[in-house]
């Protein structure tokens, strides 16, 4: 996994509460075989109407938000089905950070497995970010994981909280697999000890 | 028993962090594995133990013309599994092999499932394998990759629950009725965060296949896994199977397996009981497996339910199911019957259904399909002439796969159609958008096909003896 240290990028708003994983990536796309390539289906039913025409009102369809890498949204982001395709779609679209007042558990965990930084801020702080994003075309944020701080070019600075275990996880670009592999010797020793059983010869 | 298996597989544990658990058997299917293999490839990793990894294709497989997958994306998923297995050296039971089938039917059939093993699969019904006294549970795609790469998982230790079936199982009550009855009584989340151990005389009396039916639906009660202590029934089932230990190895294995049984006086975090003597064949009426009742009963009145949440959920469910409170369950007409799945697609299930169907005719208003759980189940059924009994009665005899259990293949309900199904989930849209699913046993499903509505199979008029 790519380490996450610092990200400076355009901010895109999705101004809704309870954005669920079905909305993030509808079930007809679960048959795909890649982990990548889900970005084109992100928020599918909000981006396109039944005839396949772009819905211009939806934020991600507006030119000013093209190429953004920081997503801001409202409470309970990522609720619903546990599909890992949801963080895959968000990452593949180009987002590296999601900021919201709260996240659904499984989605929150899945983000870390995929190198996405989900940041919980207070309702007021998120509201402030929405206002600044709307007011300033080309609004950018810098998210600094080493210092746990968010800044903009207008002098805003917000500090955020994150579990230390998870922070290290992202900073070092570790993944669960990498962590488990640190115990490779113990795994090999276990396999040697249980060789007969694993080889089905008892 | 859970403690023993858990302790026997922990490789590393640290306060406040999940334990690292060794996995003895990893089963793989086409839907949740492609991204896991892609992850390995991107990181230059190999499958650590291809010898402990077995794959099959089941979810997307058409049951009519299996080599002709018309949906190109389904076909691609199937082809991808083939290529991944080749590239990473994983044994694949593909559409050309007799052993292909629903992953949870295939594993036990091959003798891959042993007491005391840790078993995972990217599929929630992995709990099925707990019938052998194995610790078996479903995992997500990142975890599939994790197990492929490391043969381990990071897991927080779950709590334990004893589910005690009290009393002797009455005639005409199936394993499906035990588990549906349990979930109807305790709900779909009573076991969230727990691993269940099923005990009691009624459990001891079940065959291996019946035990699998019970353990299969542990997840519908919210449990991570469901176990049954191994005994002679287990050992007799395993003896001689392809991946079971052979000869003297088998005897040594049995000694080890016997030691797994739960010690007298073991303490569980929670104990629940179900009196089986008063059980009646079960039918679900709603859109969650816990919304079930007796065939002799009626569709419930939502306003008589104890909590506000249950009332709301029941109202919504009845609206979706288009049912009126107070309607006798035995007066609900059906359009479709599905006999199959990893819950009830094994040979004993098909025998039981065939026995009911023999000499009768499927109601003209009903489409009924029988989908064997695996190629071997299909072959065995044909050897016994069950296919003839079914087709003579007007059932369609299909090829092995998951089929209408989740309707990812072409077997799909049309909006508004009502189905008696031997599968495990009756969620909205599970068998097709707008489709209505009622969960029942294979016997009840076969009887419903013939009557065109649900009927109490205990009063069934058996026409001719099925020779098995
Ligand atoms: S039969 Fe149904 S529940 Fe079983 S593995 Fe297939 S889709 Fe899942």
Tab-separated table of C-alpha atoms in Angstrom, chain B:
chain	number	residue	atom	x	y	z
B	1	UNK	CA	-14.374	-27.031	21.841
B	2	UNK	CA	-14.094	-23.545	20.335
B	3	UNK	CA	-11.366	-22.635	22.889
B	4	UNK	CA	-9.357	-25.714	21.946
B	5	UNK	CA	-9.480	-25.020	18.239
B	6	UNK	CA	-8.760	-21.328	18.746
B	7	UNK	CA	-5.791	-21.931	21.051
B	8	UNK	CA	-4.439	-24.532	18.700
B	9	UNK	CA	-4.257	-21.964	15.895
B	10	UNK	CA	-3.089	-18.728	17.516
B	11	UNK	CA	0.348	-17.852	16.228
B	12	UNK	CA	0.731	-14.531	17.946
B	13	UNK	CA	-1.327	-12.448	20.320
B	14	UNK	CA	-0.822	-9.068	21.928
B	15	UNK	CA	-2.912	-7.162	24.410
B	16	UNK	CA	-5.340	-4.802	22.666
B	17	UNK	CA	-4.651	-6.120	19.196
B	18	UNK	CA	-6.271	-8.881	17.152
B	19	UNK	CA	-4.641	-12.323	17.315
B	20	UNK	CA	-2.949	-13.891	14.339
B	21	UNK	CA	-4.735	-17.126	13.588
B	22	UNK	CA	-3.476	-19.907	11.320
B	23	UNK	CA	-5.931	-21.079	8.642
B	24	UNK	CA	-5.931	-24.766	7.713
B	25	UNK	CA	-8.245	-24.635	4.727
B	26	UNK	CA	-9.141	-21.780	2.396
B	27	UNK	CA	-11.981	-22.221	-0.081
B	28	UNK	CA	-12.245	-19.790	-2.970
B	29	UNK	CA	-15.001	-18.920	-5.445
B	30	UNK	CA	-15.298	-16.593	-8.403
B	31	UNK	CA	-17.146	-13.581	-6.963
B	32	UNK	CA	-15.055	-12.485	-3.982
B	33	UNK	CA	-11.628	-13.627	-5.166
B	34	UNK	CA	-10.618	-11.722	-8.334
B	35	UNK	CA	-9.484	-8.584	-6.495
B	36	UNK	CA	-7.631	-10.671	-3.940
B	37	UNK	CA	-5.573	-12.366	-6.638
B	38	UNK	CA	-5.017	-8.995	-8.308
B	39	UNK	CA	-3.703	-7.695	-4.986
B	40	UNK	CA	-1.182	-10.516	-4.796
B	41	UNK	CA	-0.036	-9.797	-8.307
B	42	UNK	CA	0.367	-6.058	-7.656
B	43	UNK	CA	2.516	-6.743	-4.617
B	44	UNK	CA	4.506	-9.529	-6.181
B	45	UNK	CA	3.176	-12.031	-3.631
B	46	UNK	CA	2.496	-15.713	-4.021
B	47	UNK	CA	-0.139	-17.954	-2.539
B	48	UNK	CA	1.627	-19.195	0.572
B	49	UNK	CA	-0.045	-22.594	0.724
B	50	UNK	CA	-1.656	-23.557	-2.579
B	51	UNK	CA	-1.960	-27.042	-1.103
B	52	UNK	CA	-4.388	-25.703	1.515
B	53	UNK	CA	-6.379	-23.642	-0.995
B	54	UNK	CA	-9.185	-25.052	-3.144
B	55	UNK	CA	-11.365	-23.235	-5.634
B	56	UNK	CA	-14.628	-23.790	-7.448
B	57	UNK	CA	-17.131	-21.717	-9.389
B	58	UNK	CA	-20.712	-21.640	-8.268
B	59	UNK	CA	-22.412	-18.252	-7.922
B	60	UNK	CA	-22.600	-17.242	-11.589
B	61	UNK	CA	-23.011	-20.669	-13.139
B	62	UNK	CA	-26.080	-21.180	-15.355
B	63	UNK	CA	-27.947	-24.375	-14.445
B	64	UNK	CA	-29.348	-25.025	-17.902
B	65	UNK	CA	-26.485	-24.713	-20.336
B	66	UNK	CA	-23.534	-24.287	-18.060
B	67	UNK	CA	-20.869	-23.882	-20.712
B	68	UNK	CA	-22.770	-21.065	-22.292
B	69	UNK	CA	-22.619	-18.123	-19.890
B	70	UNK	CA	-24.492	-15.402	-21.729
B	71	UNK	CA	-23.704	-12.551	-19.322
B	72	UNK	CA	-20.197	-11.503	-20.409
B	73	UNK	CA	-19.292	-10.127	-16.971
B	74	UNK	CA	-20.317	-13.367	-15.253
B	75	UNK	CA	-18.308	-15.261	-17.812
B	76	UNK	CA	-15.317	-13.060	-17.185
B	77	UNK	CA	-15.495	-13.748	-13.443
B	78	UNK	CA	-15.503	-17.471	-14.129
B	79	UNK	CA	-12.646	-17.243	-16.633
B	80	UNK	CA	-10.654	-15.055	-14.273
B	81	UNK	CA	-10.847	-17.658	-11.548
B	82	UNK	CA	-9.575	-20.257	-14.002
B	83	UNK	CA	-6.610	-18.099	-14.955
B	84	UNK	CA	-5.824	-17.083	-11.388
B	85	UNK	CA	-5.828	-20.672	-10.226
B	86	UNK	CA	-3.493	-21.608	-13.044
B	87	UNK	CA	-1.144	-18.714	-12.370
B	88	UNK	CA	-0.986	-19.255	-8.608
B	89	UNK	CA	-1.070	-23.041	-8.620
B	90	UNK	CA	-4.414	-23.388	-6.839
B	91	UNK	CA	-6.456	-26.533	-7.352
B	92	UNK	CA	-9.681	-25.638	-9.165
B	93	UNK	CA	-12.783	-27.761	-9.527
B	94	UNK	CA	-14.130	-26.138	-12.654
B	95	UNK	CA	-17.215	-26.766	-14.761
B	96	UNK	CA	-15.582	-29.765	-16.399
B	97	UNK	CA	-15.104	-31.665	-13.168
B	98	UNK	CA	-17.576	-33.820	-11.353
B	99	UNK	CA	-16.638	-32.200	-8.071
B	100	UNK	CA	-17.679	-28.677	-9.088
B	101	UNK	CA	-20.488	-27.369	-6.962
B	102	UNK	CA	-21.548	-24.904	-4.314
B	103	UNK	CA	-18.368	-24.375	-2.369
B	104	UNK	CA	-19.901	-25.509	0.935
B	105	UNK	CA	-21.279	-28.675	-0.606
B	106	UNK	CA	-18.057	-29.505	-2.398
B	107	UNK	CA	-15.636	-29.124	0.533
B	108	UNK	CA	-17.236	-31.685	2.846
B	109	UNK	CA	-17.945	-34.015	-0.060
B	110	UNK	CA	-14.256	-34.131	-0.947
B	111	UNK	CA	-13.400	-34.803	2.687
B	112	UNK	CA	-11.567	-31.458	2.928
B	113	UNK	CA	-13.530	-30.418	5.996
B	114	UNK	CA	-12.121	-32.023	9.148
B	115	UNK	CA	-12.855	-31.614	12.836
B	116	UNK	CA	-10.560	-29.095	14.510
B	117	UNK	CA	-9.607	-27.229	11.346
B	118	UNK	CA	-9.848	-23.493	10.861
B	119	UNK	CA	-11.659	-22.938	7.569
B	120	UNK	CA	-12.400	-19.668	5.767
B	121	UNK	CA	-13.991	-18.623	2.497
B	122	UNK	CA	-15.068	-15.282	1.042
B	123	UNK	CA	-18.658	-16.244	1.714
B	124	UNK	CA	-20.765	-15.895	4.830
B	125	UNK	CA	-22.157	-19.433	4.714
B	126	UNK	CA	-18.763	-20.917	5.440
B	127	UNK	CA	-20.326	-21.651	8.831
B	128	UNK	CA	-21.681	-24.826	7.171
B	129	UNK	CA	-18.373	-26.604	7.804
B	130	UNK	CA	-18.824	-26.177	11.546
B	131	UNK	CA	-21.006	-29.296	11.368
B	132	UNK	CA	-17.752	-31.286	11.564
B	133	UNK	CA	-16.447	-29.485	14.621
B	134	UNK	CA	-14.333	-27.124	12.528
B	135	UNK	CA	-14.055	-23.387	13.213
B	136	UNK	CA	-15.337	-22.050	9.902
B	137	UNK	CA	-16.355	-18.502	9.017
B	138	UNK	CA	-16.809	-16.098	6.114
B	139	UNK	CA	-14.371	-13.273	5.292
B	140	UNK	CA	-14.152	-10.190	3.036
B	141	UNK	CA	-12.051	-9.741	-0.064
B	142	UNK	CA	-9.066	-8.067	1.660
B	143	UNK	CA	-9.040	-10.972	4.072
B	144	UNK	CA	-9.163	-13.466	1.212
B	145	UNK	CA	-5.987	-11.828	-0.060
B	146	UNK	CA	-4.552	-11.883	3.442
B	147	UNK	CA	-5.095	-15.614	3.765
B	148	UNK	CA	-3.789	-16.314	0.273
B	149	UNK	CA	-0.598	-14.424	1.092
B	150	UNK	CA	-0.016	-15.469	4.698
B	151	UNK	CA	-2.291	-18.447	5.437
B	152	UNK	CA	-3.264	-16.399	8.499
B	153	UNK	CA	-5.909	-13.917	9.565
B	154	UNK	CA	-5.983	-11.193	12.188
B	155	UNK	CA	-8.977	-11.929	14.355
B	156	UNK	CA	-10.430	-10.674	17.593
B	157	UNK	CA	-11.579	-13.584	19.735
B	158	UNK	CA	-15.373	-14.024	19.640
B	159	UNK	CA	-17.563	-15.021	22.584
B	160	UNK	CA	-19.121	-18.474	22.904
B	161	UNK	CA	-22.769	-19.476	23.059
B	162	UNK	CA	-24.333	-22.872	23.642
B	163	UNK	CA	-27.523	-23.513	21.715
B	164	UNK	CA	-29.134	-26.509	23.356
B	165	UNK	CA	-31.842	-28.383	21.482
B	166	UNK	CA	-33.864	-30.037	24.206
B	167	UNK	CA	-35.870	-33.208	23.703
B	168	UNK	CA	-36.429	-35.706	20.944
B	169	UNK	CA	-37.077	-34.500	17.415
B	170	UNK	CA	-40.663	-35.395	16.417
B	171	UNK	CA	-41.375	-37.280	13.187
B	172	UNK	CA	-41.715	-34.971	10.181
B	173	UNK	CA	-39.477	-32.265	11.671
B	174	UNK	CA	-36.356	-31.602	9.612
B	175	UNK	CA	-33.006	-30.011	10.380
B	176	UNK	CA	-34.231	-26.940	8.504
B	177	UNK	CA	-37.155	-26.671	10.911
B	178	UNK	CA	-34.737	-26.789	13.854
B	179	UNK	CA	-32.717	-23.855	12.602
B	180	UNK	CA	-35.665	-21.842	11.242
B	181	UNK	CA	-37.485	-22.441	14.531
B	182	UNK	CA	-34.447	-21.260	16.481
B	183	UNK	CA	-34.089	-18.050	14.480
B	184	UNK	CA	-37.841	-17.380	14.545
B	185	UNK	CA	-37.676	-17.590	18.330
B	186	UNK	CA	-34.474	-15.649	19.026
B	187	UNK	CA	-34.155	-13.329	16.026
B	188	UNK	CA	-31.539	-12.589	13.412
B	189	UNK	CA	-28.984	-10.992	15.695
B	190	UNK	CA	-29.153	-12.991	18.909
B	191	UNK	CA	-25.746	-14.504	18.195
B	192	UNK	CA	-23.915	-11.434	16.855
B	193	UNK	CA	-20.337	-11.542	18.124
B	194	UNK	CA	-20.613	-15.188	19.176
B	195	UNK	CA	-19.515	-18.570	17.978
B	196	UNK	CA	-22.323	-21.069	18.601
B	197	UNK	CA	-21.930	-24.652	19.731
B	198	UNK	CA	-25.039	-26.723	19.048
B	199	UNK	CA	-25.720	-29.447	21.616
B	200	UNK	CA	-28.478	-31.776	22.735
B	201	UNK	CA	-30.023	-35.104	21.869
B	202	UNK	CA	-31.701	-33.787	18.734
B	203	UNK	CA	-28.330	-32.637	17.365
B	204	UNK	CA	-26.633	-35.945	18.158
B	205	UNK	CA	-29.368	-37.722	16.222
B	206	UNK	CA	-28.808	-35.716	13.030
B	207	UNK	CA	-26.928	-37.074	10.034
B	208	UNK	CA	-23.880	-35.158	8.818
B	209	UNK	CA	-25.865	-33.501	6.059
B	210	UNK	CA	-28.577	-32.435	8.466
B	211	UNK	CA	-25.945	-30.970	10.769
B	212	UNK	CA	-24.620	-28.965	7.844
B	213	UNK	CA	-28.091	-27.514	7.256
B	214	UNK	CA	-28.204	-26.339	10.860
B	215	UNK	CA	-24.690	-24.873	10.900
B	216	UNK	CA	-25.185	-23.253	7.487
B	217	UNK	CA	-27.777	-20.867	8.857
B	218	UNK	CA	-25.832	-19.909	12.006
B	219	UNK	CA	-24.998	-16.694	10.204
B	220	UNK	CA	-28.718	-15.917	9.868
B	221	UNK	CA	-28.781	-15.741	13.657
B	222	UNK	CA	-25.876	-13.314	13.500
B	223	UNK	CA	-23.215	-15.817	14.602
B	224	UNK	CA	-19.733	-15.781	13.185
B	225	UNK	CA	-19.663	-19.586	13.181
B	226	UNK	CA	-21.630	-22.589	14.455
B	227	UNK	CA	-20.021	-25.815	15.640
B	228	UNK	CA	-21.111	-29.337	16.448
B	229	UNK	CA	-18.741	-31.625	18.338
B	230	UNK	CA	-17.497	-34.504	16.165
B	231	UNK	CA	-18.647	-38.048	16.931
B	232	UNK	CA	-19.013	-41.420	15.184
B	233	UNK	CA	-21.452	-39.853	12.698
B	234	UNK	CA	-18.714	-37.393	11.704
B	235	UNK	CA	-15.995	-40.029	11.472
B	236	UNK	CA	-18.159	-42.404	9.460
B	237	UNK	CA	-18.968	-39.634	7.012
B	238	UNK	CA	-15.312	-38.765	6.517
B	239	UNK	CA	-13.887	-42.272	6.274
B	240	UNK	CA	-12.722	-43.048	2.750
B	241	UNK	CA	-13.291	-39.547	1.290
B	242	UNK	CA	-10.651	-38.246	-1.074
B	243	UNK	CA	-8.992	-35.755	1.271
B	244	UNK	CA	-9.709	-37.569	4.510
B	245	UNK	CA	-6.686	-39.204	6.138
B	246	UNK	CA	-6.349	-42.773	4.923
B	247	UNK	CA	-5.693	-46.085	6.721
B	248	UNK	CA	-3.751	-45.835	9.959
B	249	UNK	CA	-3.604	-42.064	9.570
B	250	UNK	CA	-7.350	-41.977	9.821
B	251	UNK	CA	-7.359	-43.833	13.126
B	252	UNK	CA	-4.762	-41.485	14.553
B	253	UNK	CA	-6.766	-38.530	13.323
B	254	UNK	CA	-9.911	-39.842	14.992
B	255	UNK	CA	-8.072	-40.011	18.312
B	256	UNK	CA	-7.143	-36.340	17.976
B	257	UNK	CA	-10.605	-35.366	16.830
B	258	UNK	CA	-12.240	-37.093	19.772
B	259	UNK	CA	-10.184	-34.946	22.104
B	260	UNK	CA	-11.830	-31.824	20.672
B	261	UNK	CA	-15.186	-32.512	22.253
B	262	UNK	CA	-16.220	-29.947	24.810
B	263	UNK	CA	-15.247	-30.865	28.354
B	264	UNK	CA	-17.973	-31.613	30.854
B	265	UNK	CA	-19.008	-28.464	32.652
B	266	UNK	CA	-17.459	-26.090	30.116
B	267	UNK	CA	-18.698	-22.543	30.562
B	268	UNK	CA	-20.187	-20.524	27.725
B	269	UNK	CA	-20.698	-16.784	27.685
B	270	UNK	CA	-24.357	-17.395	26.958
B	271	UNK	CA	-26.726	-20.380	26.754
B	272	UNK	CA	-30.044	-20.536	24.897
B	273	UNK	CA	-32.456	-23.459	24.629
B	274	UNK	CA	-35.039	-24.631	22.154
B	275	UNK	CA	-37.590	-27.317	22.990
B	276	UNK	CA	-37.767	-29.431	19.840
B	277	UNK	CA	-40.641	-31.633	20.972
B	278	UNK	CA	-43.185	-28.940	20.149
B	279	UNK	CA	-41.672	-27.929	16.789
B	280	UNK	CA	-43.943	-27.770	13.748
B	281	UNK	CA	-42.756	-27.451	10.121
B	282	UNK	CA	-41.611	-23.855	9.557
B	283	UNK	CA	-42.400	-21.341	6.824
B	284	UNK	CA	-41.130	-17.754	6.739
B	285	UNK	CA	-43.613	-14.992	5.986
B	286	UNK	CA	-41.347	-11.933	5.885
B	287	UNK	CA	-38.130	-10.513	4.511
B	288	UNK	CA	-35.694	-11.713	7.132
B	289	UNK	CA	-35.046	-15.334	8.141
B	290	UNK	CA	-36.311	-14.603	11.647
B	291	UNK	CA	-39.774	-13.747	10.320
B	292	UNK	CA	-41.032	-17.298	10.362
B	293	UNK	CA	-43.832	-19.339	11.877
B	294	UNK	CA	-45.532	-22.753	11.972
B	295	UNK	CA	-47.283	-24.081	8.876
B	296	UNK	CA	-50.362	-24.515	11.090
B	297	UNK	CA	-50.279	-20.845	12.040
B	298	UNK	CA	-51.197	-17.600	10.299
B	299	UNK	CA	-49.478	-14.514	8.967
B	300	UNK	CA	-48.955	-12.406	12.113
B	301	UNK	CA	-50.636	-9.132	12.974
B	302	UNK	CA	-47.819	-6.575	13.181
B	303	UNK	CA	-49.607	-4.613	15.904
B	304	UNK	CA	-49.442	-7.655	18.181
B	305	UNK	CA	-45.654	-7.784	18.080
B	306	UNK	CA	-43.816	-6.768	21.243
B	307	UNK	CA	-41.598	-3.889	20.110
B	308	UNK	CA	-42.029	-0.823	17.937
B	309	UNK	CA	-39.098	-1.850	15.746
B	310	UNK	CA	-40.575	-5.305	15.141
B	311	UNK	CA	-43.964	-3.814	14.322
B	312	UNK	CA	-42.469	-1.436	11.776
B	313	UNK	CA	-40.301	-4.124	10.225
B	314	UNK	CA	-43.221	-6.551	10.013
B	315	UNK	CA	-45.468	-3.991	8.370
B	316	UNK	CA	-42.857	-3.202	5.782
B	317	UNK	CA	-42.197	-6.901	5.195
B	318	UNK	CA	-45.872	-7.769	4.765
B	319	UNK	CA	-46.263	-4.950	2.301
B	320	UNK	CA	-43.328	-6.210	0.266
B	321	UNK	CA	-44.524	-9.816	0.553
B	322	UNK	CA	-48.114	-8.780	-0.270
B	323	UNK	CA	-49.561	-10.760	2.622
B	324	UNK	CA	-52.515	-9.984	4.891
B	325	UNK	CA	-52.304	-10.548	8.626
B	326	UNK	CA	-54.375	-13.532	9.727
B	327	UNK	CA	-54.047	-15.446	6.462
B	328	UNK	CA	-53.407	-19.125	7.236
B	329	UNK	CA	-49.892	-20.040	6.062
B	330	UNK	CA	-51.432	-23.033	4.298
B	331	UNK	CA	-53.495	-20.756	2.064
B	332	UNK	CA	-50.649	-18.804	0.530
B	333	UNK	CA	-50.412	-19.676	-3.173
B	334	UNK	CA	-46.987	-19.880	-4.789
B	335	UNK	CA	-45.594	-19.499	-8.320
B	336	UNK	CA	-42.150	-20.959	-8.009
B	337	UNK	CA	-40.246	-23.627	-6.100
B	338	UNK	CA	-36.481	-23.757	-5.715
B	339	UNK	CA	-34.888	-26.852	-4.224
B	340	UNK	CA	-31.138	-26.484	-3.844
B	341	UNK	CA	-28.369	-24.262	-2.299
B	342	UNK	CA	-25.682	-24.907	0.290
B	343	UNK	CA	-28.433	-25.202	2.899
B	344	UNK	CA	-30.510	-27.934	1.257
B	345	UNK	CA	-28.892	-29.044	-2.003
B	346	UNK	CA	-27.334	-32.310	-0.801
B	347	UNK	CA	-28.295	-35.850	-1.675
B	348	UNK	CA	-30.379	-36.445	1.448
B	349	UNK	CA	-32.311	-33.261	0.732
B	350	UNK	CA	-33.043	-34.403	-2.800
B	351	UNK	CA	-34.070	-37.857	-1.584
B	352	UNK	CA	-36.460	-36.336	0.925
B	353	UNK	CA	-37.975	-34.031	-1.694
B	354	UNK	CA	-38.221	-36.848	-4.260
B	355	UNK	CA	-40.044	-39.020	-1.779
B	356	UNK	CA	-42.698	-36.344	-1.410
B	357	UNK	CA	-42.855	-35.706	-5.167
B	358	UNK	CA	-43.017	-39.360	-6.248
B	359	UNK	CA	-46.243	-40.202	-8.032
B	360	UNK	CA	-47.586	-36.632	-7.803
B	361	UNK	CA	-47.732	-33.779	-10.313
B	362	UNK	CA	-46.499	-30.229	-9.878
B	363	UNK	CA	-49.397	-27.791	-9.803
B	364	UNK	CA	-49.987	-26.220	-13.235
B	365	UNK	CA	-49.435	-22.740	-11.757
B	366	UNK	CA	-46.010	-23.549	-10.415
B	367	UNK	CA	-42.547	-23.644	-11.951
B	368	UNK	CA	-40.357	-25.949	-9.868
B	369	UNK	CA	-36.631	-26.427	-10.273
B	370	UNK	CA	-34.252	-28.826	-8.546
B	371	UNK	CA	-30.620	-27.727	-8.522
B	372	UNK	CA	-28.180	-30.252	-7.046
B	373	UNK	CA	-25.517	-28.742	-4.790
B	374	UNK	CA	-22.660	-30.307	-6.725
B	375	UNK	CA	-21.798	-32.473	-9.690
B	376	UNK	CA	-21.461	-35.441	-7.360
B	377	UNK	CA	-24.846	-34.880	-5.805
B	378	UNK	CA	-26.305	-34.741	-9.290
B	379	UNK	CA	-24.625	-37.963	-10.373
B	380	UNK	CA	-25.664	-39.799	-7.233
B	381	UNK	CA	-29.249	-38.601	-7.586
B	382	UNK	CA	-29.316	-39.813	-11.189
B	383	UNK	CA	-27.946	-43.182	-10.120
B	384	UNK	CA	-30.817	-43.468	-7.685
B	385	UNK	CA	-33.341	-42.375	-10.281
B	386	UNK	CA	-34.332	-39.244	-8.367
B	387	UNK	CA	-34.080	-37.142	-11.508
B	388	UNK	CA	-36.703	-39.400	-13.138
B	389	UNK	CA	-39.022	-39.024	-10.183
B	390	UNK	CA	-38.663	-35.253	-10.294
B	391	UNK	CA	-39.102	-34.871	-14.022
B	392	UNK	CA	-42.050	-37.296	-14.070
B	393	UNK	CA	-43.679	-35.077	-11.461
B	394	UNK	CA	-43.003	-31.975	-13.538
B	395	UNK	CA	-39.934	-30.551	-11.767
B	396	UNK	CA	-37.036	-29.268	-13.874
B	397	UNK	CA	-33.774	-31.093	-13.243
B	398	UNK	CA	-30.817	-28.717	-13.440
B	399	UNK	CA	-27.021	-28.597	-13.247
B	400	UNK	CA	-25.127	-27.844	-10.041
B	401	UNK	CA	-24.608	-24.301	-8.713
B	402	UNK	CA	-25.941	-21.613	-6.379
B	403	UNK	CA	-28.660	-20.717	-8.856
B	404	UNK	CA	-31.723	-19.085	-7.405
B	405	UNK	CA	-30.304	-18.855	-3.917
B	406	UNK	CA	-29.013	-15.416	-4.887
B	407	UNK	CA	-29.999	-15.211	-8.528
B	408	UNK	CA	-26.697	-13.985	-9.882
B	409	UNK	CA	-27.092	-16.506	-12.717
B	410	UNK	CA	-30.078	-16.529	-15.131
B	411	UNK	CA	-32.436	-18.215	-12.606
B	412	UNK	CA	-34.311	-15.166	-11.340
B	413	UNK	CA	-37.817	-14.500	-10.002
B	414	UNK	CA	-39.947	-11.985	-11.862
B	415	UNK	CA	-41.339	-9.034	-9.882
B	416	UNK	CA	-44.241	-10.196	-7.719
B	417	UNK	CA	-43.534	-13.910	-8.073
B	418	UNK	CA	-43.738	-15.939	-4.887
B	419	UNK	CA	-41.258	-18.726	-4.264
B	420	UNK	CA	-40.999	-21.612	-1.800
B	421	UNK	CA	-37.256	-21.918	-1.426
B	422	UNK	CA	-34.957	-24.279	0.440
B	423	UNK	CA	-32.220	-21.636	0.585
B	424	UNK	CA	-31.260	-19.423	3.513
B	425	UNK	CA	-32.117	-15.788	2.826
B	426	UNK	CA	-35.458	-14.158	2.086
B	427	UNK	CA	-34.272	-10.537	1.847
B	428	UNK	CA	-36.037	-8.140	-0.488
B	429	UNK	CA	-34.906	-8.813	-4.014
B	430	UNK	CA	-32.649	-11.713	-3.038
B	431	UNK	CA	-34.092	-14.014	-5.715
B	432	UNK	CA	-34.800	-11.206	-8.149
B	433	UNK	CA	-36.111	-7.651	-7.955
B	434	UNK	CA	-39.607	-7.694	-6.465
B	435	UNK	CA	-39.480	-11.465	-5.918
B	436	UNK	CA	-40.976	-12.920	-2.712
B	437	UNK	CA	-39.169	-15.709	-0.934
B	438	UNK	CA	-40.477	-18.122	1.708
B	439	UNK	CA	-37.870	-20.340	3.358
B	440	UNK	CA	-38.842	-23.953	3.969
B	441	UNK	CA	-37.396	-27.473	4.144
B	442	UNK	CA	-36.995	-29.579	0.979
B	443	UNK	CA	-40.006	-31.706	1.973
B	444	UNK	CA	-42.170	-28.645	2.479
B	445	UNK	CA	-40.959	-27.155	-0.808
B	446	UNK	CA	-41.770	-30.293	-2.785
B	447	UNK	CA	-45.207	-30.532	-1.196
B	448	UNK	CA	-45.859	-26.852	-1.946
B	449	UNK	CA	-44.918	-27.403	-5.598
B	450	UNK	CA	-47.556	-30.083	-5.901
B	451	UNK	CA	-50.346	-28.348	-3.993
B	452	UNK	CA	-49.585	-24.921	-5.440
B	453	UNK	CA	-49.578	-23.561	-1.886
B	454	UNK	CA	-47.925	-24.326	1.420
B	455	UNK	CA	-49.103	-27.469	3.135
B	456	UNK	CA	-48.233	-29.432	6.268
B	457	UNK	CA	-45.995	-32.195	4.996
B	458	UNK	CA	-46.652	-34.244	8.127
B	459	UNK	CA	-50.036	-35.134	6.628
B	460	UNK	CA	-48.587	-35.943	3.225
B	461	UNK	CA	-49.963	-38.803	1.220
B	462	UNK	CA	-46.862	-40.625	-0.005
B	463	UNK	CA	-47.725	-42.303	-3.281
B	464	UNK	CA	-44.918	-44.706	-3.962
B	465	UNK	CA	-41.806	-45.806	-2.160
B	466	UNK	CA	-38.674	-44.231	-3.556
B	467	UNK	CA	-36.005	-46.863	-3.695
B	468	UNK	CA	-32.749	-45.439	-2.439
